[in-house]
CSV table of C-alpha atoms and ligand atoms in Angstrom, one decimal:
chain,number,residue,atom,x,y,z
Z,20,MET,CA,0.3,-0.4,-0.3
Z,21,ILE,CA,1.2,3.3,-1.2
Z,22,THR,CA,1.5,5.2,2.6
Z,23,ASN,CA,3.0,8.6,1.8
Z,24,VAL,CA,3.8,10.8,-1.5
Z,25,ASP,CA,6.0,13.8,-1.2
Z,26,VAL,CA,6.6,15.7,-4.5
Z,27,VAL,CA,9.5,18.0,-5.6
Z,28,VAL,CA,8.3,20.8,-8.3
Z,29,GLY,CA,10.4,23.3,-10.3
Z,30,LEU,CA,8.7,26.3,-9.4
Z,31,ALA,CA,10.6,28.3,-12.4
Z,32,TRP,CA,11.9,27.9,-15.8
Z,33,GLY,CA,13.2,24.9,-14.4
Z,34,ASP,CA,17.8,25.4,-13.3
Z,35,GLU,CA,16.1,25.9,-9.5
Z,36,GLY,CA,17.6,23.0,-7.4
Z,37,LYS,CA,15.6,20.1,-7.6
Z,38,GLY,CA,18.2,17.2,-7.9
Z,39,LYS,CA,20.0,18.9,-4.6
Z,40,VAL,CA,16.5,19.2,-3.2
Z,41,THR,CA,15.6,15.3,-3.8
Z,42,SER,CA,18.7,14.4,-3.0
Z,43,HIS,CA,18.5,15.8,0.2
Z,44,LEU,CA,15.4,14.6,0.8
Z,45,THR,CA,16.6,11.1,-0.2
Z,46,LYS,CA,19.2,11.1,2.6
Z,47,THR,CA,17.4,12.0,6.0
Z,48,ASN,CA,13.9,10.5,5.1
Z,49,ASP,CA,12.6,6.8,4.2
Z,50,TYR,CA,11.7,7.5,0.9
Z,51,ASP,CA,11.3,3.4,-0.4
Z,52,TYR,CA,11.1,4.7,-3.8
Z,53,VAL,CA,12.1,7.7,-6.1
Z,54,CYS,CA,10.0,8.8,-9.0
Z,55,ARG,CA,10.0,10.6,-12.6
Z,56,TRP,CA,7.1,10.9,-13.9
Z,57,ALA,CA,7.6,13.6,-17.0
Z,58,GLY,CA,10.6,14.8,-19.4
Z,59,GLY,CA,13.6,12.7,-20.8
Z,60,ALA,CA,17.1,13.5,-21.1
Z,61,ASN,CA,16.2,17.1,-21.7
Z,62,ALA,CA,17.0,18.0,-18.0
Z,63,GLY,CA,20.2,18.6,-16.1
Z,64,HIS,CA,20.6,17.8,-12.2
Z,65,THR,CA,23.3,18.6,-10.1
Z,66,VAL,CA,23.7,16.4,-7.1
Z,67,TYR,CA,27.1,16.9,-4.4
Z,68,VAL,CA,27.4,13.5,-2.7
Z,69,ASN,CA,30.2,13.4,0.0
Z,70,ASP,CA,31.6,16.4,-1.2
Z,71,LYS,CA,31.9,14.8,-5.0
Z,72,GLU,CA,30.1,16.8,-7.9
Z,73,TYR,CA,27.8,14.1,-10.0
Z,74,LYS,CA,25.6,15.0,-12.9
Z,75,THR,CA,22.0,12.9,-14.2
Z,76,HIS,CA,19.9,13.9,-17.1
Z,77,LEU,CA,17.5,10.6,-17.0
Z,78,ILE,CA,18.0,8.7,-14.1
Z,79,PRO,CA,15.9,10.0,-10.4
Z,80,SER,CA,18.4,12.1,-7.8
Z,81,GLY,CA,17.4,8.5,-5.5
Z,82,ILE,CA,20.5,6.4,-7.2
Z,83,PHE,CA,22.4,8.3,-5.2
Z,84,HIS,CA,20.8,7.2,-1.8
Z,85,ASN,CA,20.6,3.3,-2.7
Z,86,VAL,CA,16.9,3.6,-3.3
Z,87,PRO,CA,14.4,2.3,-6.3
Z,88,SER,CA,15.1,4.8,-9.0
Z,89,ILE,CA,11.8,4.7,-11.6
Z,90,ILE,CA,11.7,6.6,-14.7
Z,91,GLY,CA,8.0,6.7,-14.9
Z,92,PRO,CA,5.0,6.4,-18.3
Z,93,GLY,CA,5.0,10.0,-18.5
Z,94,CYS,CA,8.8,10.0,-19.7
Z,95,VAL,CA,11.0,9.7,-22.4
Z,96,VAL,CA,13.9,7.7,-22.7
Z,97,ASN,CA,16.8,7.9,-25.0
Z,98,LYS,CA,18.0,3.8,-25.2
Z,99,GLU,CA,21.8,5.2,-25.4
Z,100,LYS,CA,21.8,8.6,-23.1
Z,101,LEU,CA,20.1,6.0,-20.5
Z,102,TYR,CA,22.6,3.1,-21.0
Z,103,GLU,CA,25.4,6.2,-20.7
Z,104,GLU,CA,24.1,7.3,-17.3
Z,105,LEU,CA,23.8,3.8,-15.3
Z,106,ASN,CA,28.0,3.7,-16.9
Z,107,TYR,CA,28.5,6.5,-14.8
Z,108,LEU,CA,26.3,5.6,-12.0
Z,109,HIS,CA,27.8,2.3,-11.9
Z,110,SER,CA,31.5,3.2,-12.7
Z,111,ASN,CA,30.6,5.4,-9.7
Z,112,GLY,CA,29.9,3.0,-7.1
Z,113,PHE,CA,25.8,3.4,-7.0
Z,114,ASN,CA,23.4,0.4,-7.4
Z,115,ILE,CA,22.5,0.4,-10.5
Z,116,ASP,CA,20.4,-2.7,-10.6
Z,117,ASN,CA,17.7,0.3,-8.4
Z,118,VAL,CA,16.9,2.3,-11.8
Z,119,LYS,CA,13.6,0.9,-13.5
Z,120,VAL,CA,11.5,2.1,-16.6
Z,121,SER,CA,8.0,1.8,-16.6
Z,122,PRO,CA,7.5,-0.5,-19.7
Z,123,ARG,CA,4.8,2.6,-21.1
Z,124,ALA,CA,7.6,5.1,-21.2
Z,125,HIS,CA,8.2,6.2,-24.8
Z,126,MET,CA,11.2,5.6,-27.3
Z,127,VAL,CA,13.3,8.7,-27.9
Z,128,HIS,CA,15.5,7.5,-31.9
Z,129,SER,CA,17.9,9.3,-34.2
Z,130,GLU,CA,15.0,10.0,-36.2
Z,131,HIS,CA,13.3,12.5,-33.2
Z,132,ILE,CA,16.7,13.6,-32.4
Z,133,SER,CA,17.1,14.8,-36.1
Z,134,VAL,CA,14.0,16.6,-36.1
Z,135,ASP,CA,14.3,18.0,-33.4
Z,136,LYS,CA,18.1,19.5,-34.9
Z,137,THR,CA,16.6,21.1,-37.3
Z,138,GLU,CA,12.9,22.0,-36.4
Z,139,TYR,CA,12.8,23.4,-33.6
Z,140,LYS,CA,16.5,24.3,-32.1
Z,141,ALA,CA,16.9,27.0,-33.9
Z,142,SER,CA,13.5,28.8,-33.5
Z,143,LEU,CA,12.6,27.6,-29.7
Z,144,GLY,CA,15.9,26.7,-28.5
Z,145,THR,CA,14.8,23.4,-27.5
Z,146,THR,CA,17.4,21.1,-25.5
Z,147,SER,CA,17.4,19.4,-28.9
Z,148,ASN,CA,17.1,15.3,-27.1
Z,149,GLY,CA,14.7,15.0,-29.2
Z,150,ILE,CA,11.5,15.8,-26.3
Z,151,ALA,CA,8.8,17.5,-29.2
Z,152,PRO,CA,9.2,15.0,-31.8
Z,153,CYS,CA,8.9,11.8,-29.6
Z,154,TYR,CA,5.7,13.6,-27.1
Z,155,ALA,CA,4.5,14.3,-30.7
Z,156,ASP,CA,4.3,10.8,-32.0
Z,157,LYS,CA,3.1,9.1,-28.7
Z,158,ALA,CA,0.0,11.5,-28.9
Z,159,ALA,CA,-0.4,10.2,-32.4
Z,160,ARG,CA,0.0,6.9,-31.0
Z,161,LYS,CA,3.3,5.4,-33.2
Z,162,GLY,CA,5.2,6.1,-30.8
Z,163,VAL,CA,7.5,2.7,-29.7
Z,164,ARG,CA,7.2,2.0,-26.0
Z,165,ALA,CA,10.0,0.8,-23.5
Z,166,SER,CA,7.9,-2.7,-23.1
Z,167,GLU,CA,9.1,-3.3,-27.2
Z,168,VAL,CA,12.8,-2.0,-26.7
Z,169,LEU,CA,14.5,-2.1,-23.2
Z,170,PRO,CA,15.5,-5.8,-21.8
Z,171,GLU,CA,13.0,-7.4,-19.0
Z,172,LYS,CA,15.7,-7.2,-16.4
Z,173,LEU,CA,15.1,-3.0,-16.4
Z,174,LEU,CA,11.3,-2.9,-16.6
Z,175,TRP,CA,9.4,-1.9,-13.5
Z,176,ASP,CA,7.4,-4.3,-12.2
Z,177,GLU,CA,4.4,-1.1,-11.8
Z,178,LYS,CA,5.0,-1.9,-7.8
Z,179,LEU,CA,4.9,1.5,-5.9
Z,180,GLU,CA,4.4,1.0,-2.1
Z,181,GLY,CA,5.5,2.6,1.4
Z,182,ASN,CA,6.6,6.1,1.3
Z,183,ILE,CA,6.7,8.1,-2.4
Z,184,LEU,CA,9.3,10.8,-3.7
Z,185,CYS,CA,8.3,12.5,-6.7
Z,186,GLU,CA,11.3,14.0,-8.7
Z,187,GLY,CA,10.3,16.9,-11.8
Z,188,ALA,CA,11.7,18.0,-14.3
Z,189,GLN,CA,11.6,21.6,-15.5
Z,190,GLY,CA,9.5,23.8,-13.9
Z,191,VAL,CA,6.3,25.1,-13.7
Z,192,TRP,CA,7.1,27.9,-16.6
Z,193,LEU,CA,8.0,25.3,-18.9
Z,194,ASP,CA,4.8,23.0,-18.6
Z,195,LEU,CA,3.6,22.4,-22.0
Z,196,ASP,CA,0.0,24.0,-21.1
Z,197,TRP,CA,0.8,26.8,-17.9
Z,198,GLY,CA,4.3,27.7,-20.1
Z,199,ASN,CA,5.0,30.8,-22.2
Z,200,TYR,CA,3.6,28.3,-25.4
Z,201,PRO,CA,5.2,27.7,-27.6
Z,202,TYR,CA,8.2,28.4,-25.5
Z,203,VAL,CA,7.9,24.7,-23.4
Z,204,THR,CA,8.6,21.9,-23.1
Z,205,SER,CA,6.5,18.8,-24.3
Z,206,SER,CA,5.1,17.9,-20.8
Z,207,THR,CA,3.5,18.0,-17.7
Z,208,THR,CA,6.2,19.7,-14.9
Z,209,LEU,CA,3.2,20.5,-12.8
Z,210,PRO,CA,2.5,18.0,-9.5
Z,211,TYR,CA,-0.6,16.6,-11.1
Z,212,GLY,CA,1.7,14.7,-13.5
Z,213,ALA,CA,3.2,12.8,-10.3
Z,214,CYS,CA,-0.6,10.8,-10.6
Z,215,SER,CA,0.4,9.6,-13.3
Z,216,LEU,CA,2.5,7.1,-11.9
Z,217,GLY,CA,-0.4,5.4,-10.6
Z,218,ILE,CA,-0.5,7.4,-7.3
Z,219,PRO,CA,-3.8,8.3,-6.7
Z,220,PRO,CA,-4.0,12.3,-5.9
Z,221,GLN,CA,-5.0,12.5,-1.9
Z,222,ALA,CA,-1.6,10.0,-1.9
Z,223,ILE,CA,0.5,13.4,-2.2
Z,224,LYS,CA,1.3,15.4,1.5
Z,225,LYS,CA,3.5,17.1,0.7
Z,226,ILE,CA,4.8,19.4,-2.1
Z,227,TYR,CA,9.0,20.7,-1.9
Z,228,GLY,CA,8.6,24.0,-4.1
Z,229,VAL,CA,12.4,24.9,-5.6
Z,230,ALA,CA,13.2,28.3,-6.7
Z,231,LYS,CA,16.2,30.4,-7.1
Z,232,VAL,CA,16.3,34.1,-5.7
Z,233,TYR,CA,16.3,35.2,-9.0
Z,234,ASP,CA,15.3,33.9,-12.7
Z,235,THR,CA,16.9,32.1,-15.1
Z,236,ARG,CA,16.0,31.0,-18.8
Z,237,SER,CA,17.9,28.2,-20.7
Z,238,GLY,CA,16.4,28.4,-24.0
Z,239,VAL,CA,14.2,30.7,-25.9
Z,240,ASP,CA,11.8,32.5,-24.6
Z,241,PRO,CA,10.7,36.2,-25.9
Z,242,MET,CA,10.3,37.2,-21.9
Z,243,PHE,CA,13.8,36.1,-21.8
Z,244,PRO,CA,15.2,38.4,-24.6
Z,245,GLU,CA,18.6,37.4,-26.1
Z,246,THR,CA,20.1,41.0,-24.6
Z,247,LEU,CA,19.7,40.5,-21.1
Z,248,LEU,CA,22.9,37.8,-22.3
Z,249,GLU,CA,24.7,41.9,-22.1
Z,250,ASP,CA,23.0,43.2,-19.5
Z,251,LYS,CA,26.7,44.0,-17.2
Z,252,GLN,CA,25.0,43.7,-13.5
Z,253,LEU,CA,22.4,40.6,-15.0
Z,254,SER,CA,25.5,39.0,-16.7
Z,255,ALA,CA,27.7,38.8,-14.1
Z,256,LEU,CA,24.8,38.3,-11.4
Z,257,GLY,CA,24.6,34.8,-13.7
Z,258,LYS,CA,28.6,34.7,-13.7
Z,259,ILE,CA,28.6,34.5,-10.2
Z,260,GLY,CA,25.8,31.3,-10.1
Z,261,LYS,CA,27.6,30.2,-12.7
Z,262,GLU,CA,24.2,29.3,-14.6
Z,263,ILE,CA,25.6,27.6,-17.4
Z,264,GLY,CA,22.8,24.1,-19.0
Z,265,VAL,CA,24.7,21.0,-17.2
Z,266,THR,CA,21.9,19.8,-20.2
Z,267,THR,CA,23.6,22.1,-23.0
Z,268,GLY,CA,26.3,24.2,-22.1
Z,269,ARG,CA,24.3,27.8,-23.1
Z,270,ARG,CA,24.7,30.6,-20.9
Z,271,ARG,CA,21.7,31.2,-19.1
Z,272,LYS,CA,19.9,34.4,-19.0
Z,273,THR,CA,19.4,35.8,-15.9
Z,274,GLN,CA,16.8,38.3,-14.8
Z,275,TRP,CA,15.8,39.4,-11.4
Z,276,LEU,CA,13.5,37.1,-9.0
Z,277,ASN,CA,9.9,37.7,-10.5
Z,278,LEU,CA,8.0,37.5,-7.3
Z,279,ASP,CA,4.4,37.7,-9.2
Z,280,TYR,CA,5.1,34.7,-11.5
Z,281,LEU,CA,6.6,33.3,-8.2
Z,282,ILE,CA,3.7,33.5,-6.6
Z,283,LYS,CA,1.4,32.3,-9.3
Z,284,SER,CA,3.3,29.3,-9.5
Z,285,ILE,CA,3.6,28.7,-5.6
Z,286,GLN,CA,-0.6,28.7,-5.7
Z,287,ILE,CA,-1.0,26.2,-9.0
Z,288,THR,CA,1.0,23.8,-7.3
Z,289,GLY,CA,0.2,23.9,-4.0
Z,290,THR,CA,3.5,24.1,-2.5
Z,291,THR,CA,3.8,23.9,1.1
Z,292,ASP,CA,7.2,23.3,1.8
Z,293,LEU,CA,9.4,26.4,-0.4
Z,294,ILE,CA,12.7,26.6,-1.3
Z,295,ILE,CA,14.5,29.5,-1.8
Z,296,ASN,CA,18.0,28.4,-3.9
Z,297,LYS,CA,21.2,30.3,-4.7
Z,298,TYR,CA,20.6,33.4,-1.1
Z,299,ASP,CA,24.7,32.7,-1.1
Z,300,ILE,CA,25.2,33.8,-4.7
Z,301,LEU,CA,23.4,37.2,-4.9
Z,302,GLU,CA,24.7,37.9,-0.7
Z,303,GLU,CA,27.9,37.8,-3.0
Z,304,PHE,CA,26.8,39.5,-5.3
Z,305,GLY,CA,25.4,42.2,-2.8
Z,306,VAL,CA,22.4,43.0,-4.9
Z,307,TYR,CA,19.4,42.7,-4.1
Z,308,LYS,CA,16.2,43.7,-6.0
Z,309,LEU,CA,13.2,40.9,-7.2
Z,310,ILE,CA,10.0,42.2,-9.5
Z,311,TYR,CA,6.8,42.7,-8.0
Z,312,SER,CA,3.3,43.9,-9.1
Z,313,LYS,CA,5.4,44.6,-12.5
Z,314,HIS,CA,8.1,47.2,-10.9
Z,315,LEU,CA,11.4,46.4,-10.0
Z,316,ALA,CA,12.2,46.8,-6.8
Z,317,SER,CA,15.8,47.8,-4.4
Z,318,PHE,CA,16.1,46.3,-1.2
Z,319,ASN,CA,19.4,47.9,1.5
Z,320,SER,CA,20.4,44.1,2.6
Z,321,ILE,CA,19.7,40.8,1.9
Z,322,LYS,CA,17.4,40.6,5.1
Z,323,ASP,CA,15.5,43.5,4.1
Z,324,MET,CA,14.3,41.6,1.0
Z,325,GLU,CA,14.0,38.3,2.6
Z,326,SER,CA,11.4,39.9,5.0
Z,327,PHE,CA,10.0,41.6,2.1
Z,328,LEU,CA,9.9,37.9,0.2
Z,329,SER,CA,8.5,36.0,2.8
Z,330,SER,CA,5.3,38.3,4.1
Z,331,ARG,CA,4.8,38.7,0.5
Z,332,ILE,CA,4.3,34.9,-0.3
Z,333,GLU,CA,2.8,34.5,3.3
Z,334,GLU,CA,-0.2,36.1,2.7
Z,335,LEU,CA,-0.8,35.6,-0.5
Z,336,CYS,CA,0.0,31.5,-0.8
Z,337,PRO,CA,-1.4,30.5,2.6
Z,338,MET,CA,-1.6,26.7,2.5
Z,339,ILE,CA,3.0,27.7,2.7
Z,340,ASN,CA,4.0,25.7,5.8
Z,341,SER,CA,7.3,26.5,5.3
Z,342,ILE,CA,10.0,28.7,3.6
Z,343,THR,CA,13.3,27.6,3.9
Z,344,PHE,CA,16.3,30.2,2.3
Z,345,SER,CA,19.5,28.7,0.8
Z,346,ARG,CA,22.9,29.3,1.2
Z,347,SER,CA,24.9,26.5,0.1
Z,348,PRO,CA,24.6,24.0,-3.5
Z,349,LYS,CA,26.1,21.0,-1.5
Z,350,GLU,CA,23.1,21.2,1.2
Z,351,ILE,CA,19.7,23.4,2.1
E,627,LIG,P1,12.7,20.3,-25.0
E,627,LIG,O1,12.7,20.3,-23.5
E,627,LIG,O2,14.0,20.2,-25.0
E,627,LIG,O3,12.2,20.9,-25.7
E,627,LIG,O4,13.2,22.2,-24.6
E,627,LIG,C1,11.9,22.9,-24.6
E,627,LIG,C2,12.4,24.0,-24.3
E,627,LIG,O5,12.7,23.9,-22.4
E,627,LIG,C3,13.9,25.3,-24.7
E,627,LIG,O6,13.6,26.2,-24.1
E,627,LIG,C4,15.0,24.6,-23.7
E,627,LIG,O7,15.8,25.7,-23.2
E,627,LIG,C5,13.6,24.8,-21.7
E,627,LIG,N1,14.0,23.4,-20.9
E,627,LIG,C6,13.7,22.0,-21.6
E,627,LIG,N2,14.3,20.9,-20.4
E,627,LIG,C7,15.3,21.9,-19.5
E,627,LIG,C8,15.9,22.0,-18.3
E,627,LIG,O8,16.1,20.9,-17.2
E,627,LIG,N3,16.6,22.8,-17.4
E,627,LIG,C9,16.1,24.3,-18.2
E,627,LIG,N4,15.2,24.3,-19.2
E,627,LIG,C10,15.1,23.5,-20.0
E,628,LIG,MG1,18.2,21.5,-14.8
């Protein structure tokens, strides 16, 4: 029986530090499974284990703590990338027998990747992992599922029990329905997507929403014009924050935190526990600004900004139980 489900969700445009939060929660709680519900190798997770940095794309971060890690029915899987990642984890001493793929997950093949590169990459700035063409084939009901391709021993038996953590990929503003369409990804990044793992909605208890204290965007989006890369102050902030894509190596466009968007994303995800990452970076940078009610607001100190943020969020998001400001890439 499923006794408890917690969800980690990105509240922005991805790259909020969900991998770190998932790894921390897996280390400090007794989860029986860690599951991904959407996306594929377009994601990029950076996790520190015993002070060593690891980067993964497809496999849930539970793998770093020896917890069964499920790639769910709503995910898309590139076989080569999957094996590459299994080898990488195995050679670093992690138990890859824990990795299972839903037989219902769809397979990304080389044609998907070449179509992504020729038709989507330039106009939409995709990660060119074949995500859109693969989900398009799935929706058109001509896709190829994992059960047809992957060996039995890699396939998930579709059982879940006990205490489960679901790890989101990307973020609310990249969601196919809620993002700035068509500058979105092709799957559901919202917490209800976790139910596609065979989880009843009532089983979900905590929703850990992850944000950053400033915003970044990798990929094309008119909301984040390319000129942001030339803004001296913002690109200096991005530099201190090492805002370079894990999957693509592209420089991310950096912008002041848009609190209007953050409040909306907390509300639509039902976030109960909010983690705001990269506080240390803004502190080091020493300039404290955010966008609120469509205006840029400046603060004299990080403390002032912190209390403004907390009070607005507490006032407008009554389901919030905790707000954590994280000051380290390695822990919460
Ligand atoms: P796709 O998911 O590769 O099709 O890319 C669609 C859009 O989502 C592009 O703007 C990508 O840059 C963005 N995107 C996809 N996955 C991630 C991620 O994990 N982090 C940040 N942006 C992402
Ligand atoms: Mg990422």
